[in-house]
Short mmCIF file of C-alpha atoms in Angstrom, two decimals:
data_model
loop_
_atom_site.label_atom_id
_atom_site.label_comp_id
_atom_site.label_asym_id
_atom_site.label_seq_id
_atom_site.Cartn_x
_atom_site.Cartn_y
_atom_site.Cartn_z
CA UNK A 1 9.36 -20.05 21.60
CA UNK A 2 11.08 -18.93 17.97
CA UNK A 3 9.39 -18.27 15.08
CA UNK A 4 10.46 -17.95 11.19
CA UNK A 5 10.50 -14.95 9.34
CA UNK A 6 10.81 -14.34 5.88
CA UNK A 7 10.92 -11.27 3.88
CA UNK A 8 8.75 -11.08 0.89
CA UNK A 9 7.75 -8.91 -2.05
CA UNK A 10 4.46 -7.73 -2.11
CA UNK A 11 2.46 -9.56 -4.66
CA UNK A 12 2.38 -8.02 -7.95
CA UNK A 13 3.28 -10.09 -10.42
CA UNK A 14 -0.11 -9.34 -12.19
CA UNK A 15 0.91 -5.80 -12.89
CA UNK A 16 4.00 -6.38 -14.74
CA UNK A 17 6.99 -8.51 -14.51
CA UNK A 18 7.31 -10.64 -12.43
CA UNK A 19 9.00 -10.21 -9.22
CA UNK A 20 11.37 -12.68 -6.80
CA UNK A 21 11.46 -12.91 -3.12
CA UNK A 22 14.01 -12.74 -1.04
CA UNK A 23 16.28 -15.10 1.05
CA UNK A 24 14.47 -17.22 3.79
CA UNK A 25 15.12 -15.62 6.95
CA UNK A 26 16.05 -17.26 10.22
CA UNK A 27 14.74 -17.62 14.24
CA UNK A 28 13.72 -13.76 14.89
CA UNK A 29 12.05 -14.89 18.51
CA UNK A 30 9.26 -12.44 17.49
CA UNK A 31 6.18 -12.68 19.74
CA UNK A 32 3.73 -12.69 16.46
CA UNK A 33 0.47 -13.27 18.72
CA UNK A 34 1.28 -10.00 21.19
CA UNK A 35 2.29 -8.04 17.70
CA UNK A 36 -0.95 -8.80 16.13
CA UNK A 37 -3.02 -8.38 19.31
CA UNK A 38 -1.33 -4.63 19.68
CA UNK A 39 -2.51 -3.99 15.55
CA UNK A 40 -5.90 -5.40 16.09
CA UNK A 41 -6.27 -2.81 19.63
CA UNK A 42 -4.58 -0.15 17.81
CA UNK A 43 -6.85 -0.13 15.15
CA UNK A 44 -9.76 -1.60 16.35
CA UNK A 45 -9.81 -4.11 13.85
CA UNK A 46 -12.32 -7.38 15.29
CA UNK A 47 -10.85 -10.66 15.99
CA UNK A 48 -12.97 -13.68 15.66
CA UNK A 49 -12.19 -15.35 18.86
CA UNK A 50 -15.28 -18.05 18.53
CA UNK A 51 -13.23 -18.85 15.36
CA UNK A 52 -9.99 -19.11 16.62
CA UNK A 53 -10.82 -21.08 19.67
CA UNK A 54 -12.56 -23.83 17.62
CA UNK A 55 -9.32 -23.89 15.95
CA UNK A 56 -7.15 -24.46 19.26
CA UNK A 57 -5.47 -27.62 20.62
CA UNK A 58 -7.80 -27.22 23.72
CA UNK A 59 -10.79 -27.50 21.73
CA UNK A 60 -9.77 -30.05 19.69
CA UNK A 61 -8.56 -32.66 22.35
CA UNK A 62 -11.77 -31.79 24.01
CA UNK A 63 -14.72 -34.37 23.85
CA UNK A 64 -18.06 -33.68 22.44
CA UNK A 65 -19.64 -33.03 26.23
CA UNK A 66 -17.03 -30.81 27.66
CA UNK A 67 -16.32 -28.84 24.18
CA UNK A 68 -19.08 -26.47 24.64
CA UNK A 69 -17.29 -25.55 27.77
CA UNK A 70 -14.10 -25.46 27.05
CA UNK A 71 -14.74 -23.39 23.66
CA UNK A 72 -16.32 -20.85 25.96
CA UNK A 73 -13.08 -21.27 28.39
CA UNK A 74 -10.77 -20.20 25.35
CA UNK A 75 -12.43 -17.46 24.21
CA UNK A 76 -12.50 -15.92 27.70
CA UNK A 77 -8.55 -16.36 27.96
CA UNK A 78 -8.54 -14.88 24.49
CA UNK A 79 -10.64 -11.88 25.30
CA UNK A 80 -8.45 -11.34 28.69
CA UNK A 81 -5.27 -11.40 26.65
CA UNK A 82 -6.81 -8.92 23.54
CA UNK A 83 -7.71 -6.54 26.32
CA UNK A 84 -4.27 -6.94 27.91
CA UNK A 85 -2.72 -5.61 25.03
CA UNK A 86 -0.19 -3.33 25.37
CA UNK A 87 -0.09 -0.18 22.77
CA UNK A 88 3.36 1.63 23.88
CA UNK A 89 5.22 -2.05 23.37
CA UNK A 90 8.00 -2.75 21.98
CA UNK A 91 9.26 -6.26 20.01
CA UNK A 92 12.41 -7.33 18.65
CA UNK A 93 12.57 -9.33 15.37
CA UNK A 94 15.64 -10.76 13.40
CA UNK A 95 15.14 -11.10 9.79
CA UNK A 96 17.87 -12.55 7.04
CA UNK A 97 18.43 -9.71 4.77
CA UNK A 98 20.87 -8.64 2.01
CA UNK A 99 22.53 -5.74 1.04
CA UNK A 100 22.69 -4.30 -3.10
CA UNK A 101 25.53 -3.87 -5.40
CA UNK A 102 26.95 -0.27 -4.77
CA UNK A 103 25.13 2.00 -6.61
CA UNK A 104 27.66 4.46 -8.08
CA UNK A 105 25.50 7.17 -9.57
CA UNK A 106 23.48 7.27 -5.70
CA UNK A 107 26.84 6.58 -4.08
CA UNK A 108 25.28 4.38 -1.63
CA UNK A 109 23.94 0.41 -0.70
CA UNK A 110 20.99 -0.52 -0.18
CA UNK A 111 18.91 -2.87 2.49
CA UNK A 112 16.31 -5.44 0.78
CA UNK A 113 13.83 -5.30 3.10
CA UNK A 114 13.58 -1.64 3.36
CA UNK A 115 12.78 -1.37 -0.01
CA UNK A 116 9.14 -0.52 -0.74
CA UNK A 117 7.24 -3.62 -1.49
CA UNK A 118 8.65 -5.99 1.14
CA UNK A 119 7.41 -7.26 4.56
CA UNK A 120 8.13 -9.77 7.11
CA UNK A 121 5.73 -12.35 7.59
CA UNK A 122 3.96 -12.63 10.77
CA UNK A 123 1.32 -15.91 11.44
CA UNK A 124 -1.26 -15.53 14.43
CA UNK A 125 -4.34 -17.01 15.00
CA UNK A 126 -4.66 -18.86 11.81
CA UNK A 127 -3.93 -15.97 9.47
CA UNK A 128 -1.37 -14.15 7.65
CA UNK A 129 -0.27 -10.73 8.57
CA UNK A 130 1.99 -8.50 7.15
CA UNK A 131 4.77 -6.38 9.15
CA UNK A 132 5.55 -3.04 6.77
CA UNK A 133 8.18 -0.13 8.63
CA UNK A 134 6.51 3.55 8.28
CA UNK A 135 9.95 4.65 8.71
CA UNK A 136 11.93 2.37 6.21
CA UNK A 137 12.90 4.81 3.72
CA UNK A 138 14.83 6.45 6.16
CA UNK A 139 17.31 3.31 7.08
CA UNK A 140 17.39 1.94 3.42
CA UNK A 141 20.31 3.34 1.69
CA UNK A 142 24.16 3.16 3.30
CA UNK A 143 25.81 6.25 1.57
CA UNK A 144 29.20 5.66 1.61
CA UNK A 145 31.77 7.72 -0.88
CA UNK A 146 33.64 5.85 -3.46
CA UNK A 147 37.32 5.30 -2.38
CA UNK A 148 34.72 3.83 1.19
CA UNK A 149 32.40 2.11 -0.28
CA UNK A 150 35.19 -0.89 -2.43
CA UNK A 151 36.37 -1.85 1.25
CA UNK A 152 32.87 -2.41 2.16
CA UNK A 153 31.72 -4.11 -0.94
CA UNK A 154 35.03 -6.79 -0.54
CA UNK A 155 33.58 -6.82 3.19
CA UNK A 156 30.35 -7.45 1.56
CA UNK A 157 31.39 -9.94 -0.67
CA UNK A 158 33.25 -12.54 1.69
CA UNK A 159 30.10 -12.57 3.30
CA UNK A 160 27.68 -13.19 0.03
CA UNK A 161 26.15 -10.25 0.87
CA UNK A 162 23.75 -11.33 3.49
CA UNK A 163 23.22 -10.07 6.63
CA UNK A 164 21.39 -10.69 9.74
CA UNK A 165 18.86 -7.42 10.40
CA UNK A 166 18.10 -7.27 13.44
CA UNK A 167 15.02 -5.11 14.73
CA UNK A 168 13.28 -3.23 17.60
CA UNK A 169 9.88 -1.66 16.83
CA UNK A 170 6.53 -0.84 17.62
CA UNK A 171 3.31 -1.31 16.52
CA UNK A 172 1.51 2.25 15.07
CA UNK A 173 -1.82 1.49 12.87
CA UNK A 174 -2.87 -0.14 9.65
CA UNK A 175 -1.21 -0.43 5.94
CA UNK A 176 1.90 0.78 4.09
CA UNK A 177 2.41 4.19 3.93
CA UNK A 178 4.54 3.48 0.55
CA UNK A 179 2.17 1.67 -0.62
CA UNK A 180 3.81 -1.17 -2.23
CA UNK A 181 2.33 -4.07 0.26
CA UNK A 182 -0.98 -4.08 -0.52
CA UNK A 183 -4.04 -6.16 1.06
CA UNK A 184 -5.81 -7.16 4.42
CA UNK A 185 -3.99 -6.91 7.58
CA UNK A 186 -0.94 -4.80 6.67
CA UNK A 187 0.73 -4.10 10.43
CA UNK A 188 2.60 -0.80 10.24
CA UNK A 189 5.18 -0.17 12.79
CA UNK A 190 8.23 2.21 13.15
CA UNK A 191 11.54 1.42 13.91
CA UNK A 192 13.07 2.24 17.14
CA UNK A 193 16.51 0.24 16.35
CA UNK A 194 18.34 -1.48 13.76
CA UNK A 195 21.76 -3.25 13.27
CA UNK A 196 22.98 -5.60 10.53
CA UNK A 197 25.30 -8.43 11.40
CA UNK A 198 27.18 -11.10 9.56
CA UNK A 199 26.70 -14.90 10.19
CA UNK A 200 29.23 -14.75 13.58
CA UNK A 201 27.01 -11.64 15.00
CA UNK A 202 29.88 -9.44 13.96
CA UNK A 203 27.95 -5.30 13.13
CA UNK A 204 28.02 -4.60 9.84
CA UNK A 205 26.16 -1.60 10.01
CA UNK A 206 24.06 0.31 12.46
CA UNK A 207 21.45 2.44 10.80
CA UNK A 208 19.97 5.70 11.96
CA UNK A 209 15.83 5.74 12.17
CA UNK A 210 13.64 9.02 11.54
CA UNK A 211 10.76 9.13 13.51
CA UNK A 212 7.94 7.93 11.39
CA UNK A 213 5.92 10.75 12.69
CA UNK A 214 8.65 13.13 11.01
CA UNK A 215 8.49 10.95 7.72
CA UNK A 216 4.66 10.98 7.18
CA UNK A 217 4.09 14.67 7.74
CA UNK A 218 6.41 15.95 5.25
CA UNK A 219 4.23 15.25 1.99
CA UNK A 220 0.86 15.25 4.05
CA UNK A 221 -2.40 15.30 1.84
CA UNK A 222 -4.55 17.90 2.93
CA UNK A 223 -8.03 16.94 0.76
CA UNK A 224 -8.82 20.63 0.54
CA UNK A 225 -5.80 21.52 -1.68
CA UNK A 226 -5.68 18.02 -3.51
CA UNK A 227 -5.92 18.30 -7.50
CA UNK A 228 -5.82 14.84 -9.59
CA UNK A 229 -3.82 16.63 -13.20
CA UNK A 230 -4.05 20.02 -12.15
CA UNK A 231 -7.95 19.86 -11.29
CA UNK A 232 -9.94 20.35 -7.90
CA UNK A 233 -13.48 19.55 -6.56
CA UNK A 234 -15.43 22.82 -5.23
CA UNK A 235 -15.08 24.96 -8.14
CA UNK A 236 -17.73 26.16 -10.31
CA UNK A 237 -19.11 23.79 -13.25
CA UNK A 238 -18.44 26.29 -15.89
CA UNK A 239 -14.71 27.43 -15.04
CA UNK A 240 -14.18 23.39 -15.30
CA UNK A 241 -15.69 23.49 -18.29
CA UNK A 242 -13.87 25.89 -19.61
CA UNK A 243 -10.87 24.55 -18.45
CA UNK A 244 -11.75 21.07 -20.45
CA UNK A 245 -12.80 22.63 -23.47
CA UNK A 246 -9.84 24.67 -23.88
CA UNK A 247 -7.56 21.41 -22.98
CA UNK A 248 -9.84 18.97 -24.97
CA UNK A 249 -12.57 19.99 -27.19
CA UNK A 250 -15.80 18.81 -26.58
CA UNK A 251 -17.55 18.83 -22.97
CA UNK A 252 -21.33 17.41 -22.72
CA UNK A 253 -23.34 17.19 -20.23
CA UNK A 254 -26.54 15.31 -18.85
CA UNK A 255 -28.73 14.69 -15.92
CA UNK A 256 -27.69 12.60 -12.99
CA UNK A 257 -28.97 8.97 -12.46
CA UNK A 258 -31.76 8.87 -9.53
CA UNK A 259 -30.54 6.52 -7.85
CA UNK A 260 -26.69 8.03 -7.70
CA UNK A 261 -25.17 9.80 -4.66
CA UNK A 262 -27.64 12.38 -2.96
CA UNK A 263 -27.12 15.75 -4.28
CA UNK A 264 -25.31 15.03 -7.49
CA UNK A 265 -27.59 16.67 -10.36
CA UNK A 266 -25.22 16.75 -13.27
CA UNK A 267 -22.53 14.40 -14.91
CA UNK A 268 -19.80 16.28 -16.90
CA UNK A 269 -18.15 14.55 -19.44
CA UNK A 270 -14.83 14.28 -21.97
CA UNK A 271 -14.23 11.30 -24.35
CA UNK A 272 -16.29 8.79 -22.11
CA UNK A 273 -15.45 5.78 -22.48
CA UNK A 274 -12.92 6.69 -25.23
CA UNK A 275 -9.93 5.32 -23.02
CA UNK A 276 -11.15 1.63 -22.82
CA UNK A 277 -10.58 -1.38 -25.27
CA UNK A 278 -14.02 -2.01 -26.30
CA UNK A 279 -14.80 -5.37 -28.68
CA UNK A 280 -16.09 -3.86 -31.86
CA UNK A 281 -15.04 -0.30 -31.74
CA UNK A 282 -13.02 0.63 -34.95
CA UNK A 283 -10.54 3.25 -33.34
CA UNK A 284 -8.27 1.78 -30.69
CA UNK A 285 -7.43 4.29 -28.41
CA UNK A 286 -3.82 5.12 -28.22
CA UNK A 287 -1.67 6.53 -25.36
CA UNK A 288 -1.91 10.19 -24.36
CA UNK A 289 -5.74 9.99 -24.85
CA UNK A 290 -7.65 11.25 -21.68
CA UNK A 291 -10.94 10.73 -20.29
CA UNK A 292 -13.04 12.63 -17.83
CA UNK A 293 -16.27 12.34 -15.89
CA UNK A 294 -17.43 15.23 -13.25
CA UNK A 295 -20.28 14.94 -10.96
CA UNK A 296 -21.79 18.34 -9.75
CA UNK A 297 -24.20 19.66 -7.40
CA UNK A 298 -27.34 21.23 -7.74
CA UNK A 299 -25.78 24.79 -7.49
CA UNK A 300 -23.22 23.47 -10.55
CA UNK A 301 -20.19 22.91 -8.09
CA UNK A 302 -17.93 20.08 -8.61
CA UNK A 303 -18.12 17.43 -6.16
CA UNK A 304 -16.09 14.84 -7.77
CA UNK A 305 -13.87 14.43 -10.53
CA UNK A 306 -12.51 11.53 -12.66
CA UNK A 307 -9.64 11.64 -15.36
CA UNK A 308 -8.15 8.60 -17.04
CA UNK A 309 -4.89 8.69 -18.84
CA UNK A 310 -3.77 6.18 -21.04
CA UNK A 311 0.30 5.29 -21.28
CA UNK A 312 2.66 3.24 -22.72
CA UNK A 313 3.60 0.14 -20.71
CA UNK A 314 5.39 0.88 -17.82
CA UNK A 315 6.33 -0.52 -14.58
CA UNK A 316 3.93 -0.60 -11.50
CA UNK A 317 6.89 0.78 -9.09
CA UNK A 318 6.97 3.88 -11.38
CA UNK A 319 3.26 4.35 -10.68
CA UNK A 320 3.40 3.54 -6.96
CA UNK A 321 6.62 6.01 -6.63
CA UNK A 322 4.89 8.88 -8.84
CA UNK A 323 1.80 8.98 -6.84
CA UNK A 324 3.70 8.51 -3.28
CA UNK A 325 5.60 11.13 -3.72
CA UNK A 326 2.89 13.47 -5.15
CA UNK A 327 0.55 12.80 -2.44
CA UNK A 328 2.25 11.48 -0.12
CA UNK A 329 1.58 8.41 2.76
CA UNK A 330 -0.59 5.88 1.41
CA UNK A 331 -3.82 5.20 3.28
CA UNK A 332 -4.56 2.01 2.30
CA UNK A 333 -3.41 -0.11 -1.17
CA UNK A 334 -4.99 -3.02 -2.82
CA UNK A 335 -4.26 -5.14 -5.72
CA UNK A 336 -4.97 -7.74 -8.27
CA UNK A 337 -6.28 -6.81 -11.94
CA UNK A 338 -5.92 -3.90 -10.81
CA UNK A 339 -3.78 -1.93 -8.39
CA UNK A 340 -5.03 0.69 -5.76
CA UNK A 341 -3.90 3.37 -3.79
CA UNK A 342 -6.00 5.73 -2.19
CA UNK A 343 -6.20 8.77 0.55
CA UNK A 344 -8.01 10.65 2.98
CA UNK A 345 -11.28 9.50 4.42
CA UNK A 346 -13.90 7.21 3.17
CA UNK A 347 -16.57 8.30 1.57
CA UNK A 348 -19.81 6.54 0.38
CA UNK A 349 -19.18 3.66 -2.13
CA UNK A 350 -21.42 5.45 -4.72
CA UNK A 351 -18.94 7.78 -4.99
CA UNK A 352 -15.73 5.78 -4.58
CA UNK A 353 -13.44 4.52 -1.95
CA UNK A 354 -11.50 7.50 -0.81
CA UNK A 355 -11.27 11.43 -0.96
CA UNK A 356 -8.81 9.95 -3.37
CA UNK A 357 -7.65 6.94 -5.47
CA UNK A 358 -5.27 6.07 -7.89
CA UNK A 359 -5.36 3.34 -10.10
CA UNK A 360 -3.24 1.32 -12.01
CA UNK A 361 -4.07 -1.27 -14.77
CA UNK A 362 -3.45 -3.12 -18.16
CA UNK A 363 -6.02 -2.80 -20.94
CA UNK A 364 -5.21 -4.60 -24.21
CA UNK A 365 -7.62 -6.10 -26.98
CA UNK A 366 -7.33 -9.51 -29.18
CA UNK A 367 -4.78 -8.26 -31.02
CA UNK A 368 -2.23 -7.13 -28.22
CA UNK A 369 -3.10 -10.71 -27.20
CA UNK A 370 -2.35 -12.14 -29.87
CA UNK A 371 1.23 -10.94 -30.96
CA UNK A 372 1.85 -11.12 -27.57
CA UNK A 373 2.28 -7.37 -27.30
CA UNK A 374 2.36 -5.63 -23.86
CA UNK A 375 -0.51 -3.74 -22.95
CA UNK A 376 -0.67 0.01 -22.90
CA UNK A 377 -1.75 0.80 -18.99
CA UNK A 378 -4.07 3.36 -17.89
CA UNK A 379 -4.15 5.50 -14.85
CA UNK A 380 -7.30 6.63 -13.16
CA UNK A 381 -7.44 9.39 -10.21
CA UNK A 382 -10.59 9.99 -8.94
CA UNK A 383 -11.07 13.39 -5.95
CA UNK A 384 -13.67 13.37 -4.30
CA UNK A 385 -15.06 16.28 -1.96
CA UNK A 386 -15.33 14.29 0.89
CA UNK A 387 -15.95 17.03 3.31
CA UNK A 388 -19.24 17.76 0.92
CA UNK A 389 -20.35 14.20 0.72
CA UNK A 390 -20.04 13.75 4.46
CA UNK A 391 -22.40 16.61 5.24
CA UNK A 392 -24.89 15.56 2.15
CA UNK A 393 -24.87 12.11 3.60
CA UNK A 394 -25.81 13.12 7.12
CA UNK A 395 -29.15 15.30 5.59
#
């Protein structure tokens, strides 16, 4: 049994222009239930099988006396099948696709859907998932040199520049490492094989894969030698201080909240709040203004620190690009008002999300509404000593 596949850009529109998809794809014969059975016993991710049983033909042809049983039926087949699973598998998928314009200052083509921000589709058990390649970056471009690359555009053109991409991967954990698809159930997987074909199943092009293993250890973040601009948790409160008087001017302090994260006795602070659109303030705060807030320990060490930058408007692939290549693979993006990436473990919600995020978001007032003006965006990274808060947590 075939399924359809489509590629599509990851969904944010709300964070600047807004973005097309691309072309609707054709029969990839991709087993979607296996695929997301494999992600959900990779990661240990919990499937509602009650749920999805109520929701099966069985169940639904069933009468009222034997549906009791044959719910209970269907989630047993479900459960055998889950724990069937196979980890080391591998599927095939084939996805309509297109290839750029030469780029003449890169010298190369690109492939759509191995550009950041796009996914294939893939529908099981009543929900959307979303099929992201750790190891994309490494198949996108086709470098070709000049005097090359005008036979292959011609090729290119008689063909309207789409191709057939045809796939073989496996399934490897949970969210984009680039961190342009952003939400719940983000399946990442790294490509074993690839080939692009015209409409006749003639190759266009067969493209090399790098180990995704290879990929995501070259920028790896290491929380211990993290800095969000130029700054670090576990130093002393008054060389930060220092530090952000010398940069800033003014640093105050005050006493912790009670009810805050265990341990934290002072919050550290530059220009609070002085980043923000705020209905009735007189001075509108203006791009290059920063804003910090530093928790510390009871021995005055920093345990988490929080600097907001505010920018001229600018594109959210510039963000998501910037920070990727700073810190590296993404461990897990969100988005909406506001777009997410963050890092390293969890920590406790009172402190954030991550040993580290990085946000991304418009903030404009009545006026910028009003004439229609684009909003400036601000940037928020927030470190966290997770290592610290683990231990304090445990106590």
């Amino acid at each position: 049994m075939t399924t359809r596949h489509s590629i599509v850009l990851a969904g944010l529109a709300v964070l600047g222009p807004a973005l097309a998809t691309a072309a609707v794809a054709q029969d990839g014969g991709l087993d979607e239930t296996q695929v997301a059975l494999v992600y959900h016993a990779i990661t240990g991710e919990p499937l509602d099988f009650e749920r999805i049983a109520q929701a099966s033909d069985a169940v639904r042809r069933a009468s009222n006396f034997d549906r009791p049983d044959v719910i209970a039926a269907e989630v047993a087949r479900l459960e055998r099948m889950a724990a069937a699973a196979d980890p080391s598998r591998s599927f095939q998928t084939r996805v309509n696709d297109n290839i750029s314009e030469y780029d003449h200052t890169r010298e190369q083509f690109s492939i759509t859907l191995f550009t950041p921000g796009y996914y294939v589709p893939v529908d099981a058990f009543g929900q959307r998932y979303q099929l992201v390649f750790a190891n994309a970056e490494s198949v996108r471009a086709i470098p070709m040199p000049k005097e090359e690359a005008r036979e292959f555009d011609i090729l290119l053109n008689r063909i309207g520049r789409r191709v057939t991409n045809e796939i073989r991967f496996r399934v490897t954990g949970q969210g984009d490492p680039a961190g342009g698809v952003t939400g719940a159930r983000v399946i990442q997987a790294e490509i074993l094989e690839v080939r692009l074909m015209d409409r006749n199943g003639n190759v266009v092009h067969v493209p090399t894969p790098t180990a995704a293993a290879a990929l995501l250890a070259t920028v790896p973040f290491d929380p211990a030698t993290a800095d969000v601009a130029g700054f670090r948790v576990g130093v002393k409160g008054k060389d930060l201080e220092a530090s952000l008087t010398r940069l800033y001017g003014e640093v105050s302090r005050r006493q912790a909240k009670s009810d805050g994260f265990p341990g934290i006795a002072t919050v550290m602070v530059v220009n609070e709040l002085g980043c923000r659109s705020i209905i009735g303030r007189r001075t509108k705060p203006k791009p290059g203004d920063v804003c910090l807030t530093a928790l510390l320990d009871e021995k005055d060490v920093v345990r988490s620190i929080r600097i907001e930058r505010r920018f001229p408007p600018f594109g959210s692939e510039v963000f998501r690009s910037a920070m990727a290549a700073k810190y590296g693979a993404v461990a897990d993006a969100r988005s909406g008002s506001i777009y997410v990436l963050s890092w390293g473990p969890e920590v406790d919600a009172r402190l954030g999300v991550r040993a580290l995020s990085a946000s991304y978001e418009a903030d404009s007032d009545f006026m910028d509404r009003g004439l229609n003006r684009a909003a400036d965006m601000v940037v928020t990274l927030h470190l966290v000593d997770a290592a610290w808060a683990s231990r304090t947590a445990q106590q």
